[in-house]
mmCIF file with all atom_site columns, C-alpha atoms in Angstrom:
data_model
loop_
_atom_site.group_PDB
_atom_site.id
_atom_site.type_symbol
_atom_site.label_atom_id
_atom_site.label_alt_id
_atom_site.label_comp_id
_atom_site.label_asym_id
_atom_site.label_entity_id
_atom_site.label_seq_id
_atom_site.pdbx_PDB_ins_code
_atom_site.Cartn_x
_atom_site.Cartn_y
_atom_site.Cartn_z
_atom_site.occupancy
_atom_site.B_iso_or_equiv
_atom_site.pdbx_formal_charge
_atom_site.auth_seq_id
_atom_site.auth_comp_id
_atom_site.auth_asym_id
_atom_site.auth_atom_id
_atom_site.pdbx_PDB_model_num
ATOM 1   C CA . MET A 1 1   ? -26.631 -155.748 -21.565 1.00 95.00 ? 1   MET A CA 1
ATOM 2   C CA . GLU A 1 2   ? -22.859 -156.067 -21.292 1.00 95.00 ? 2   GLU A CA 1
ATOM 3   C CA . ILE A 1 3   ? -20.989 -152.892 -22.223 1.00 95.00 ? 3   ILE A CA 1
ATOM 4   C CA . LYS A 1 4   ? -17.282 -152.625 -22.966 1.00 97.00 ? 4   LYS A CA 1
ATOM 5   C CA . VAL A 1 5   ? -15.740 -149.404 -21.633 1.00 98.00 ? 5   VAL A CA 1
ATOM 6   C CA . LEU A 1 6   ? -12.386 -148.123 -22.909 1.00 98.00 ? 6   LEU A CA 1
ATOM 7   C CA . ALA A 1 7   ? -9.890  -146.590 -20.469 1.00 98.00 ? 7   ALA A CA 1
ATOM 8   C CA . PHE A 1 8   ? -7.061  -144.173 -21.242 1.00 98.00 ? 8   PHE A CA 1
ATOM 9   C CA . GLY A 1 9   ? -4.312  -142.388 -19.343 1.00 96.00 ? 9   GLY A CA 1
ATOM 10  C CA . ILE A 1 10  ? -4.751  -142.355 -15.586 1.00 97.00 ? 10  ILE A CA 1
ATOM 11  C CA . VAL A 1 11  ? -8.021  -144.328 -15.826 1.00 97.00 ? 11  VAL A CA 1
ATOM 12  C CA . LYS A 1 12  ? -6.196  -147.177 -17.544 1.00 97.00 ? 12  LYS A CA 1
ATOM 13  C CA . GLU A 1 13  ? -3.820  -147.270 -14.563 1.00 96.00 ? 13  GLU A CA 1
ATOM 14  C CA . MET A 1 14  ? -6.679  -147.034 -12.027 1.00 95.00 ? 14  MET A CA 1
ATOM 15  C CA . LEU A 1 15  ? -8.533  -149.936 -13.658 1.00 95.00 ? 15  LEU A CA 1
ATOM 16  C CA . SER A 1 16  ? -5.337  -151.885 -14.483 1.00 95.00 ? 16  SER A CA 1
ATOM 17  C CA . HIS A 1 17  ? -6.834  -152.580 -17.930 1.00 97.00 ? 17  HIS A CA 1
ATOM 18  C CA . SER A 1 18  ? -7.306  -150.709 -21.209 1.00 97.00 ? 18  SER A CA 1
ATOM 19  C CA . SER A 1 19  ? -10.962 -151.772 -21.164 1.00 98.00 ? 19  SER A CA 1
ATOM 20  C CA . VAL A 1 20  ? -13.480 -153.219 -18.710 1.00 97.00 ? 20  VAL A CA 1
ATOM 21  C CA . THR A 1 21  ? -16.946 -154.741 -19.082 1.00 96.00 ? 21  THR A CA 1
ATOM 22  C CA . VAL A 1 22  ? -19.942 -153.618 -17.028 1.00 96.00 ? 22  VAL A CA 1
ATOM 23  C CA . ALA A 1 23  ? -23.559 -154.787 -16.937 1.00 96.00 ? 23  ALA A CA 1
ATOM 24  C CA . LEU A 1 24  ? -26.281 -152.208 -17.630 1.00 96.00 ? 24  LEU A CA 1
ATOM 25  C CA . THR A 1 25  ? -30.041 -152.506 -18.007 1.00 95.00 ? 25  THR A CA 1
ATOM 26  C CA . GLU A 1 26  ? -31.498 -151.952 -21.479 1.00 94.00 ? 26  GLU A CA 1
ATOM 27  C CA . GLY A 1 27  ? -32.207 -148.275 -22.055 1.00 93.00 ? 27  GLY A CA 1
ATOM 28  C CA . ALA A 1 28  ? -29.609 -147.135 -19.519 1.00 97.00 ? 28  ALA A CA 1
ATOM 29  C CA . THR A 1 29  ? -28.254 -143.607 -19.756 1.00 98.00 ? 29  THR A CA 1
ATOM 30  C CA . VAL A 1 30  ? -24.792 -142.182 -19.208 1.00 98.00 ? 30  VAL A CA 1
ATOM 31  C CA . SER A 1 31  ? -25.683 -141.130 -15.665 1.00 97.00 ? 31  SER A CA 1
ATOM 32  C CA . GLU A 1 32  ? -26.508 -144.758 -14.791 1.00 97.00 ? 32  GLU A CA 1
ATOM 33  C CA . LEU A 1 33  ? -23.252 -145.933 -16.362 1.00 97.00 ? 33  LEU A CA 1
ATOM 34  C CA . THR A 1 34  ? -21.374 -143.341 -14.296 1.00 97.00 ? 34  THR A CA 1
ATOM 35  C CA . LEU A 1 35  ? -22.948 -144.655 -11.076 1.00 96.00 ? 35  LEU A CA 1
ATOM 36  C CA . VAL A 1 36  ? -22.131 -148.273 -11.961 1.00 96.00 ? 36  VAL A CA 1
ATOM 37  C CA . LEU A 1 37  ? -18.532 -147.361 -12.808 1.00 97.00 ? 37  LEU A CA 1
ATOM 38  C CA . ALA A 1 38  ? -18.047 -145.360 -9.601  1.00 95.00 ? 38  ALA A CA 1
ATOM 39  C CA . GLU A 1 39  ? -19.384 -148.245 -7.514  1.00 96.00 ? 39  GLU A CA 1
ATOM 40  C CA . LYS A 1 40  ? -17.296 -150.896 -9.256  1.00 96.00 ? 40  LYS A CA 1
ATOM 41  C CA . TYR A 1 41  ? -14.143 -148.760 -9.571  1.00 96.00 ? 41  TYR A CA 1
ATOM 42  C CA . PRO A 1 42  ? -14.176 -146.255 -6.671  1.00 96.00 ? 42  PRO A CA 1
ATOM 43  C CA . ALA A 1 43  ? -10.707 -144.970 -7.622  1.00 96.00 ? 43  ALA A CA 1
ATOM 44  C CA . ILE A 1 44  ? -12.223 -142.943 -10.463 1.00 96.00 ? 44  ILE A CA 1
ATOM 45  C CA . LYS A 1 45  ? -13.999 -140.783 -7.867  1.00 94.00 ? 45  LYS A CA 1
ATOM 46  C CA . ASN A 1 46  ? -10.556 -139.328 -7.088  1.00 95.00 ? 46  ASN A CA 1
ATOM 47  C CA . LEU A 1 47  ? -10.414 -137.708 -10.534 1.00 96.00 ? 47  LEU A CA 1
ATOM 48  C CA . SER A 1 48  ? -11.084 -133.976 -10.654 1.00 95.00 ? 48  SER A CA 1
ATOM 49  C CA . SER A 1 49  ? -13.727 -134.841 -13.286 1.00 95.00 ? 49  SER A CA 1
ATOM 50  C CA . PHE A 1 50  ? -14.373 -137.239 -16.135 1.00 96.00 ? 50  PHE A CA 1
ATOM 51  C CA . ALA A 1 51  ? -16.575 -137.385 -19.204 1.00 97.00 ? 51  ALA A CA 1
ATOM 52  C CA . ILE A 1 52  ? -18.078 -140.331 -21.064 1.00 98.00 ? 52  ILE A CA 1
ATOM 53  C CA . ALA A 1 53  ? -17.620 -140.543 -24.816 1.00 98.00 ? 53  ALA A CA 1
ATOM 54  C CA . ILE A 1 54  ? -20.020 -142.578 -26.948 1.00 98.00 ? 54  ILE A CA 1
ATOM 55  C CA . ASN A 1 55  ? -18.899 -143.531 -30.442 1.00 97.00 ? 55  ASN A CA 1
ATOM 56  C CA . GLY A 1 56  ? -16.189 -140.869 -30.317 1.00 97.00 ? 56  GLY A CA 1
ATOM 57  C CA . CYS A 1 57  ? -18.398 -137.980 -29.165 1.00 97.00 ? 57  CYS A CA 1
ATOM 58  C CA . TYR A 1 58  ? -18.785 -136.378 -25.745 1.00 98.00 ? 58  TYR A CA 1
ATOM 59  C CA . SER A 1 59  ? -22.083 -137.386 -24.142 1.00 98.00 ? 59  SER A CA 1
ATOM 60  C CA . THR A 1 60  ? -24.376 -135.760 -21.586 1.00 97.00 ? 60  THR A CA 1
ATOM 61  C CA . ALA A 1 61  ? -25.925 -137.385 -18.492 1.00 97.00 ? 61  ALA A CA 1
ATOM 62  C CA . ASP A 1 62  ? -29.151 -138.249 -20.320 1.00 97.00 ? 62  ASP A CA 1
ATOM 63  C CA . THR A 1 63  ? -27.553 -139.746 -23.444 1.00 97.00 ? 63  THR A CA 1
ATOM 64  C CA . LEU A 1 64  ? -28.887 -143.272 -24.076 1.00 97.00 ? 64  LEU A CA 1
ATOM 65  C CA . ILE A 1 65  ? -26.465 -146.184 -24.282 1.00 97.00 ? 65  ILE A CA 1
ATOM 66  C CA . ASN A 1 66  ? -27.050 -148.894 -26.846 1.00 96.00 ? 66  ASN A CA 1
ATOM 67  C CA . ALA A 1 67  ? -25.493 -152.347 -27.087 1.00 94.00 ? 67  ALA A CA 1
ATOM 68  C CA . GLY A 1 68  ? -22.488 -152.187 -29.406 1.00 94.00 ? 68  GLY A CA 1
ATOM 69  C CA . ASP A 1 69  ? -21.713 -148.511 -28.744 1.00 97.00 ? 69  ASP A CA 1
ATOM 70  C CA . GLU A 1 70  ? -18.029 -147.660 -28.330 1.00 97.00 ? 70  GLU A CA 1
ATOM 71  C CA . ILE A 1 71  ? -17.890 -146.235 -24.809 1.00 98.00 ? 71  ILE A CA 1
ATOM 72  C CA . ALA A 1 72  ? -14.870 -144.535 -23.227 1.00 98.00 ? 72  ALA A CA 1
ATOM 73  C CA . ILE A 1 73  ? -14.056 -142.839 -19.936 1.00 98.00 ? 73  ILE A CA 1
ATOM 74  C CA . ILE A 1 74  ? -12.386 -139.497 -20.656 1.00 98.00 ? 74  ILE A CA 1
ATOM 75  C CA . PRO A 1 75  ? -10.387 -138.139 -17.690 1.00 98.00 ? 75  PRO A CA 1
ATOM 76  C CA . PRO A 1 76  ? -9.339  -134.450 -17.778 1.00 97.00 ? 76  PRO A CA 1
ATOM 77  C CA . VAL A 1 77  ? -7.440  -133.967 -21.036 1.00 98.00 ? 77  VAL A CA 1
ATOM 78  C CA . SER A 1 78  ? -3.921  -132.546 -21.061 1.00 97.00 ? 78  SER A CA 1
ATOM 79  C CA . GLY A 1 79  ? -2.682  -132.504 -24.646 1.00 97.00 ? 79  GLY A CA 1
ATOM 80  C CA . GLY A 1 80  ? -0.577  -129.789 -26.194 1.00 96.00 ? 80  GLY A CA 1
ATOM 81  C CA . MET B 2 1   ? -11.419 -133.790 -44.207 1.00 46.00 ? 1   MET B CA 1
ATOM 82  C CA . ASN B 2 2   ? -10.647 -131.629 -47.221 1.00 69.00 ? 2   ASN B CA 1
ATOM 83  C CA . ASN B 2 3   ? -7.594  -130.013 -48.789 1.00 90.00 ? 3   ASN B CA 1
ATOM 84  C CA . THR B 2 4   ? -7.724  -126.971 -46.497 1.00 97.00 ? 4   THR B CA 1
ATOM 85  C CA . ILE B 2 5   ? -7.601  -129.019 -43.264 1.00 98.00 ? 5   ILE B CA 1
ATOM 86  C CA . ASP B 2 6   ? -4.766  -131.367 -42.278 1.00 98.00 ? 6   ASP B CA 1
ATOM 87  C CA . ILE B 2 7   ? -5.108  -133.348 -39.021 1.00 98.00 ? 7   ILE B CA 1
ATOM 88  C CA . LYS B 2 8   ? -2.700  -135.992 -37.745 1.00 98.00 ? 8   LYS B CA 1
ATOM 89  C CA . ILE B 2 9   ? -1.875  -137.963 -34.606 1.00 98.00 ? 9   ILE B CA 1
ATOM 90  C CA . SER B 2 10  ? 1.605   -139.412 -34.964 1.00 97.00 ? 10  SER B CA 1
ATOM 91  C CA . ALA B 2 11  ? 3.981   -141.586 -32.974 1.00 98.00 ? 11  ALA B CA 1
ATOM 92  C CA . ALA B 2 12  ? 6.797   -140.314 -35.209 1.00 98.00 ? 12  ALA B CA 1
ATOM 93  C CA . PRO B 2 13  ? 8.512   -136.888 -34.918 1.00 98.00 ? 13  PRO B CA 1
ATOM 94  C CA . LEU B 2 14  ? 6.638   -133.910 -36.394 1.00 98.00 ? 14  LEU B CA 1
ATOM 95  C CA . HIS B 2 15  ? 8.237   -131.997 -39.272 1.00 97.00 ? 15  HIS B CA 1
ATOM 96  C CA . THR B 2 16  ? 7.842   -128.254 -38.816 1.00 98.00 ? 16  THR B CA 1
ATOM 97  C CA . GLN B 2 17  ? 9.000   -127.214 -42.281 1.00 98.00 ? 17  GLN B CA 1
ATOM 98  C CA . ALA B 2 18  ? 6.774   -129.743 -44.041 1.00 98.00 ? 18  ALA B CA 1
ATOM 99  C CA . CYS B 2 19  ? 3.791   -128.426 -42.048 1.00 98.00 ? 19  CYS B CA 1
ATOM 100 C CA . ILE B 2 20  ? 4.574   -124.841 -43.095 1.00 98.00 ? 20  ILE B CA 1
ATOM 101 C CA . ASP B 2 21  ? 5.099   -125.863 -46.726 1.00 98.00 ? 21  ASP B CA 1
ATOM 102 C CA . TRP B 2 22  ? 1.664   -127.520 -46.752 1.00 98.00 ? 22  TRP B CA 1
ATOM 103 C CA . ALA B 2 23  ? -0.011  -124.282 -45.589 1.00 97.00 ? 23  ALA B CA 1
ATOM 104 C CA . MET B 2 24  ? 1.910   -122.035 -47.991 1.00 96.00 ? 24  MET B CA 1
ATOM 105 C CA . SER B 2 25  ? -0.159  -120.582 -50.811 1.00 92.00 ? 25  SER B CA 1
ATOM 106 C CA . PRO B 2 26  ? 0.003   -117.583 -53.153 1.00 93.00 ? 26  PRO B CA 1
ATOM 107 C CA . HIS B 2 27  ? -3.398  -116.530 -51.732 1.00 90.00 ? 27  HIS B CA 1
ATOM 108 C CA . CYS B 2 28  ? -1.870  -115.962 -48.295 1.00 95.00 ? 28  CYS B CA 1
ATOM 109 C CA . GLY B 2 29  ? -0.335  -112.886 -46.775 1.00 97.00 ? 29  GLY B CA 1
ATOM 110 C CA . GLY B 2 30  ? 0.873   -114.707 -43.708 1.00 97.00 ? 30  GLY B CA 1
ATOM 111 C CA . ILE B 2 31  ? 1.297   -117.995 -41.874 1.00 98.00 ? 31  ILE B CA 1
ATOM 112 C CA . ASP B 2 32  ? 0.927   -118.298 -38.113 1.00 98.00 ? 32  ASP B CA 1
ATOM 113 C CA . VAL B 2 33  ? 2.740   -121.221 -36.480 1.00 98.00 ? 33  VAL B CA 1
ATOM 114 C CA . PHE B 2 34  ? 2.359   -122.494 -32.923 1.00 98.00 ? 34  PHE B CA 1
ATOM 115 C CA . ILE B 2 35  ? 4.935   -125.055 -31.856 1.00 98.00 ? 35  ILE B CA 1
ATOM 116 C CA . GLY B 2 36  ? 4.421   -126.682 -28.466 1.00 98.00 ? 36  GLY B CA 1
ATOM 117 C CA . THR B 2 37  ? 7.692   -127.821 -26.914 1.00 98.00 ? 37  THR B CA 1
ATOM 118 C CA . VAL B 2 38  ? 8.456   -129.992 -23.898 1.00 98.00 ? 38  VAL B CA 1
ATOM 119 C CA . ARG B 2 39  ? 9.589   -127.781 -20.993 1.00 96.00 ? 39  ARG B CA 1
ATOM 120 C CA . ASN B 2 40  ? 12.333  -129.120 -18.731 1.00 96.00 ? 40  ASN B CA 1
ATOM 121 C CA . ALA B 2 41  ? 10.638  -128.155 -15.458 1.00 96.00 ? 41  ALA B CA 1
ATOM 122 C CA . THR B 2 42  ? 7.200   -127.879 -13.811 1.00 94.00 ? 42  THR B CA 1
ATOM 123 C CA . LYS B 2 43  ? 6.859   -125.823 -10.629 1.00 92.00 ? 43  LYS B CA 1
ATOM 124 C CA . GLY B 2 44  ? 10.617  -125.982 -10.074 1.00 93.00 ? 44  GLY B CA 1
ATOM 125 C CA . LYS B 2 45  ? 10.889  -129.752 -10.505 1.00 95.00 ? 45  LYS B CA 1
ATOM 126 C CA . ASN B 2 46  ? 13.014  -131.181 -13.305 1.00 97.00 ? 46  ASN B CA 1
ATOM 127 C CA . VAL B 2 47  ? 10.993  -132.992 -15.954 1.00 97.00 ? 47  VAL B CA 1
ATOM 128 C CA . ILE B 2 48  ? 12.783  -136.081 -17.297 1.00 98.00 ? 48  ILE B CA 1
ATOM 129 C CA . ARG B 2 49  ? 10.240  -136.900 -19.995 1.00 98.00 ? 49  ARG B CA 1
ATOM 130 C CA . LEU B 2 50  ? 6.561   -136.680 -20.950 1.00 98.00 ? 50  LEU B CA 1
ATOM 131 C CA . GLU B 2 51  ? 4.468   -139.663 -22.011 1.00 98.00 ? 51  GLU B CA 1
ATOM 132 C CA . PHE B 2 52  ? 1.562   -138.802 -24.343 1.00 98.00 ? 52  PHE B CA 1
ATOM 133 C CA . GLU B 2 53  ? -1.400  -141.089 -24.919 1.00 98.00 ? 53  GLU B CA 1
ATOM 134 C CA . ALA B 2 54  ? -4.366  -140.435 -27.224 1.00 98.00 ? 54  ALA B CA 1
ATOM 135 C CA . TYR B 2 55  ? -7.801  -141.894 -27.884 1.00 98.00 ? 55  TYR B CA 1
ATOM 136 C CA . GLU B 2 56  ? -6.825  -141.600 -31.508 1.00 98.00 ? 56  GLU B CA 1
ATOM 137 C CA . SER B 2 57  ? -10.101 -141.918 -33.392 1.00 98.00 ? 57  SER B CA 1
ATOM 138 C CA . MET B 2 58  ? -11.865 -139.427 -31.117 1.00 98.00 ? 58  MET B CA 1
ATOM 139 C CA . ALA B 2 59  ? -8.841  -137.104 -30.986 1.00 98.00 ? 59  ALA B CA 1
ATOM 140 C CA . VAL B 2 60  ? -8.772  -136.882 -34.780 1.00 98.00 ? 60  VAL B CA 1
ATOM 141 C CA . ARG B 2 61  ? -12.508 -136.184 -34.763 1.00 98.00 ? 61  ARG B CA 1
ATOM 142 C CA . GLU B 2 62  ? -12.180 -133.413 -32.143 1.00 98.00 ? 62  GLU B CA 1
ATOM 143 C CA . MET B 2 63  ? -9.175  -131.861 -33.893 1.00 98.00 ? 63  MET B CA 1
ATOM 144 C CA . THR B 2 64  ? -11.103 -131.864 -37.178 1.00 98.00 ? 64  THR B CA 1
ATOM 145 C CA . LYS B 2 65  ? -14.009 -130.119 -35.412 1.00 98.00 ? 65  LYS B CA 1
ATOM 146 C CA . ILE B 2 66  ? -11.611 -127.441 -34.142 1.00 98.00 ? 66  ILE B CA 1
ATOM 147 C CA . ALA B 2 67  ? -10.166 -126.876 -37.612 1.00 98.00 ? 67  ALA B CA 1
ATOM 148 C CA . ALA B 2 68  ? -13.631 -126.710 -39.178 1.00 98.00 ? 68  ALA B CA 1
ATOM 149 C CA . ALA B 2 69  ? -14.858 -124.270 -36.512 1.00 98.00 ? 69  ALA B CA 1
ATOM 150 C CA . ALA B 2 70  ? -11.796 -122.044 -36.996 1.00 98.00 ? 70  ALA B CA 1
ATOM 151 C CA . SER B 2 71  ? -12.348 -122.085 -40.767 1.00 98.00 ? 71  SER B CA 1
ATOM 152 C CA . ALA B 2 72  ? -15.985 -121.040 -40.260 1.00 98.00 ? 72  ALA B CA 1
ATOM 153 C CA . LYS B 2 73  ? -15.161 -118.332 -37.710 1.00 98.00 ? 73  LYS B CA 1
ATOM 154 C CA . TRP B 2 74  ? -12.227 -116.609 -39.450 1.00 98.00 ? 74  TRP B CA 1
ATOM 155 C CA . PRO B 2 75  ? -11.293 -115.990 -43.111 1.00 98.00 ? 75  PRO B CA 1
ATOM 156 C CA . ILE B 2 76  ? -8.358  -118.403 -43.153 1.00 98.00 ? 76  ILE B CA 1
ATOM 157 C CA . HIS B 2 77  ? -6.995  -120.382 -46.085 1.00 97.00 ? 77  HIS B CA 1
ATOM 158 C CA . LYS B 2 78  ? -5.557  -123.555 -44.528 1.00 98.00 ? 78  LYS B CA 1
ATOM 159 C CA . ILE B 2 79  ? -5.230  -125.010 -41.049 1.00 98.00 ? 79  ILE B CA 1
ATOM 160 C CA . LEU B 2 80  ? -3.035  -127.899 -39.888 1.00 98.00 ? 80  LEU B CA 1
ATOM 161 C CA . ILE B 2 81  ? -3.039  -129.545 -36.454 1.00 98.00 ? 81  ILE B CA 1
ATOM 162 C CA . HIS B 2 82  ? -0.541  -132.351 -35.755 1.00 98.00 ? 82  HIS B CA 1
ATOM 163 C CA . HIS B 2 83  ? 0.012   -133.988 -32.343 1.00 98.00 ? 83  HIS B CA 1
ATOM 164 C CA . ARG B 2 84  ? 2.581   -136.541 -31.158 1.00 98.00 ? 84  ARG B CA 1
ATOM 165 C CA . THR B 2 85  ? 2.034   -139.572 -28.955 1.00 98.00 ? 85  THR B CA 1
ATOM 166 C CA . GLY B 2 86  ? 4.580   -141.617 -27.033 1.00 98.00 ? 86  GLY B CA 1
ATOM 167 C CA . VAL B 2 87  ? 7.651   -140.613 -25.019 1.00 98.00 ? 87  VAL B CA 1
ATOM 168 C CA . LEU B 2 88  ? 9.003   -137.073 -25.531 1.00 98.00 ? 88  LEU B CA 1
ATOM 169 C CA . TYR B 2 89  ? 11.967  -135.311 -23.942 1.00 98.00 ? 89  TYR B CA 1
ATOM 170 C CA . PRO B 2 90  ? 12.666  -131.637 -23.186 1.00 98.00 ? 90  PRO B CA 1
ATOM 171 C CA . GLY B 2 91  ? 12.927  -129.734 -26.464 1.00 97.00 ? 91  GLY B CA 1
ATOM 172 C CA . ASP B 2 92  ? 10.815  -132.264 -28.394 1.00 98.00 ? 92  ASP B CA 1
ATOM 173 C CA . ILE B 2 93  ? 7.674   -131.068 -30.195 1.00 98.00 ? 93  ILE B CA 1
ATOM 174 C CA . PRO B 2 94  ? 4.331   -132.554 -29.077 1.00 98.00 ? 94  PRO B CA 1
ATOM 175 C CA . VAL B 2 95  ? 2.086   -130.245 -31.126 1.00 98.00 ? 95  VAL B CA 1
ATOM 176 C CA . ILE B 2 96  ? 2.226   -128.051 -34.225 1.00 98.00 ? 96  ILE B CA 1
ATOM 177 C CA . ILE B 2 97  ? -0.557  -125.774 -35.438 1.00 98.00 ? 97  ILE B CA 1
ATOM 178 C CA . VAL B 2 98  ? -0.182  -123.867 -38.699 1.00 98.00 ? 98  VAL B CA 1
ATOM 179 C CA . VAL B 2 99  ? -2.730  -121.397 -40.073 1.00 98.00 ? 99  VAL B CA 1
ATOM 180 C CA . SER B 2 100 ? -2.429  -119.496 -43.329 1.00 98.00 ? 100 SER B CA 1
ATOM 181 C CA . ALA B 2 101 ? -4.634  -116.544 -44.225 1.00 98.00 ? 101 ALA B CA 1
ATOM 182 C CA . ALA B 2 102 ? -4.779  -113.521 -46.496 1.00 98.00 ? 102 ALA B CA 1
ATOM 183 C CA . HIS B 2 103 ? -4.357  -111.244 -43.462 1.00 97.00 ? 103 HIS B CA 1
ATOM 184 C CA . ARG B 2 104 ? -2.547  -111.795 -40.178 1.00 97.00 ? 104 ARG B CA 1
ATOM 185 C CA . ASP B 2 105 ? -5.359  -111.039 -37.710 1.00 98.00 ? 105 ASP B CA 1
ATOM 186 C CA . ALA B 2 106 ? -7.364  -114.078 -38.835 1.00 98.00 ? 106 ALA B CA 1
ATOM 187 C CA . ALA B 2 107 ? -4.280  -116.322 -38.739 1.00 98.00 ? 107 ALA B CA 1
ATOM 188 C CA . PHE B 2 108 ? -3.286  -115.230 -35.224 1.00 98.00 ? 108 PHE B CA 1
ATOM 189 C CA . ASP B 2 109 ? -6.837  -115.511 -33.860 1.00 98.00 ? 109 ASP B CA 1
ATOM 190 C CA . ALA B 2 110 ? -7.537  -118.918 -35.435 1.00 98.00 ? 110 ALA B CA 1
ATOM 191 C CA . CYS B 2 111 ? -4.187  -120.312 -34.281 1.00 98.00 ? 111 CYS B CA 1
ATOM 192 C CA . ARG B 2 112 ? -4.772  -119.236 -30.679 1.00 98.00 ? 112 ARG B CA 1
ATOM 193 C CA . TYR B 2 113 ? -8.330  -120.603 -30.768 1.00 98.00 ? 113 TYR B CA 1
ATOM 194 C CA . ALA B 2 114 ? -7.025  -123.934 -32.070 1.00 98.00 ? 114 ALA B CA 1
ATOM 195 C CA . ILE B 2 115 ? -4.396  -124.504 -29.362 1.00 98.00 ? 115 ILE B CA 1
ATOM 196 C CA . ASP B 2 116 ? -6.634  -123.215 -26.556 1.00 98.00 ? 116 ASP B CA 1
ATOM 197 C CA . THR B 2 117 ? -9.526  -125.463 -27.633 1.00 98.00 ? 117 THR B CA 1
ATOM 198 C CA . LEU B 2 118 ? -7.249  -128.462 -28.219 1.00 98.00 ? 118 LEU B CA 1
ATOM 199 C CA . LYS B 2 119 ? -6.103  -128.235 -24.614 1.00 98.00 ? 119 LYS B CA 1
ATOM 200 C CA . GLN B 2 120 ? -9.758  -128.271 -23.438 1.00 98.00 ? 120 GLN B CA 1
ATOM 201 C CA . THR B 2 121 ? -11.431 -130.872 -25.651 1.00 98.00 ? 121 THR B CA 1
ATOM 202 C CA . VAL B 2 122 ? -9.067  -133.238 -27.485 1.00 98.00 ? 122 VAL B CA 1
ATOM 203 C CA . PRO B 2 123 ? -8.690  -136.627 -25.723 1.00 98.00 ? 123 PRO B CA 1
ATOM 204 C CA . ILE B 2 124 ? -4.925  -136.660 -25.362 1.00 98.00 ? 124 ILE B CA 1
ATOM 205 C CA . TRP B 2 125 ? -3.193  -137.089 -21.995 1.00 98.00 ? 125 TRP B CA 1
ATOM 206 C CA . LYS B 2 126 ? 0.311   -136.481 -20.754 1.00 98.00 ? 126 LYS B CA 1
ATOM 207 C CA . LYS B 2 127 ? 2.165   -137.947 -17.834 1.00 98.00 ? 127 LYS B CA 1
ATOM 208 C CA . GLU B 2 128 ? 5.024   -135.886 -16.435 1.00 97.00 ? 128 GLU B CA 1
ATOM 209 C CA . VAL B 2 129 ? 7.921   -138.011 -15.231 1.00 98.00 ? 129 VAL B CA 1
ATOM 210 C CA . PHE B 2 130 ? 10.167  -136.373 -12.626 1.00 97.00 ? 130 PHE B CA 1
ATOM 211 C CA . GLU B 2 131 ? 13.335  -137.640 -10.946 1.00 96.00 ? 131 GLU B CA 1
ATOM 212 C CA . ASP B 2 132 ? 11.284  -138.741 -7.919  1.00 95.00 ? 132 ASP B CA 1
ATOM 213 C CA . GLY B 2 133 ? 7.872   -139.664 -9.318  1.00 96.00 ? 133 GLY B CA 1
ATOM 214 C CA . GLU B 2 134 ? 5.282   -139.133 -12.007 1.00 96.00 ? 134 GLU B CA 1
ATOM 215 C CA . VAL B 2 135 ? 1.903   -137.448 -12.412 1.00 96.00 ? 135 VAL B CA 1
ATOM 216 C CA . TRP B 2 136 ? -0.911  -137.416 -14.987 1.00 97.00 ? 136 TRP B CA 1
ATOM 217 C CA . VAL B 2 137 ? -1.394  -133.709 -15.679 1.00 95.00 ? 137 VAL B CA 1
ATOM 218 C CA . ALA B 2 138 ? -4.753  -132.218 -14.559 1.00 93.00 ? 138 ALA B CA 1
ATOM 219 C CA . ALA B 2 139 ? -6.131  -135.567 -13.362 1.00 90.00 ? 139 ALA B CA 1
ATOM 220 C CA . HIS B 2 140 ? -6.518  -134.708 -9.676  1.00 89.00 ? 140 HIS B CA 1
ATOM 221 C CA . PRO B 2 141 ? -8.238  -131.758 -7.979  1.00 83.00 ? 141 PRO B CA 1
#
């Protein structure tokens, strides 16, 4: 399945786009998405950390990804 | 969202007095206000401006969670969290948190919890722009 991934802040600059599309197998988890992203966009490995949000909520490594989910890469936050 | 929680992400300037007026109530013995302001230097380097970006829908959701958790944890009356996006200059206000409560301990504690948690969980990012370069805060080890 094709998954659209939103990018914000420094990740948007690293990817040169506010969103990218990656291919995942059906039933993929967040940890698989993280591996695919790191391979396709090695710059994100320079971040001190990043989280993946699914439908506006922080996910864990074993969270399942479904077609149509709103996925976002969340680099370290720095609001306030 | 209910009438004791007020959450906003705004590209327009924040209005401190309006935020305080919203929290004011005859039930309250005090109002605690945290105003974040843009500092003109980081580690001795002059800051020209900050550029704030938010994942707005998730940021509103996370800010609402913070307000709800504070309301559950302390006996407070109202809690407001407003955050700016866009370009801000030294002295501008990126964040306002207002908490009203019958007694001051709850207001102080809830207000501190709200700003501390916001800085850890809410998907908002700032880029510091210096005279000789720029950096996304906290992005690199």
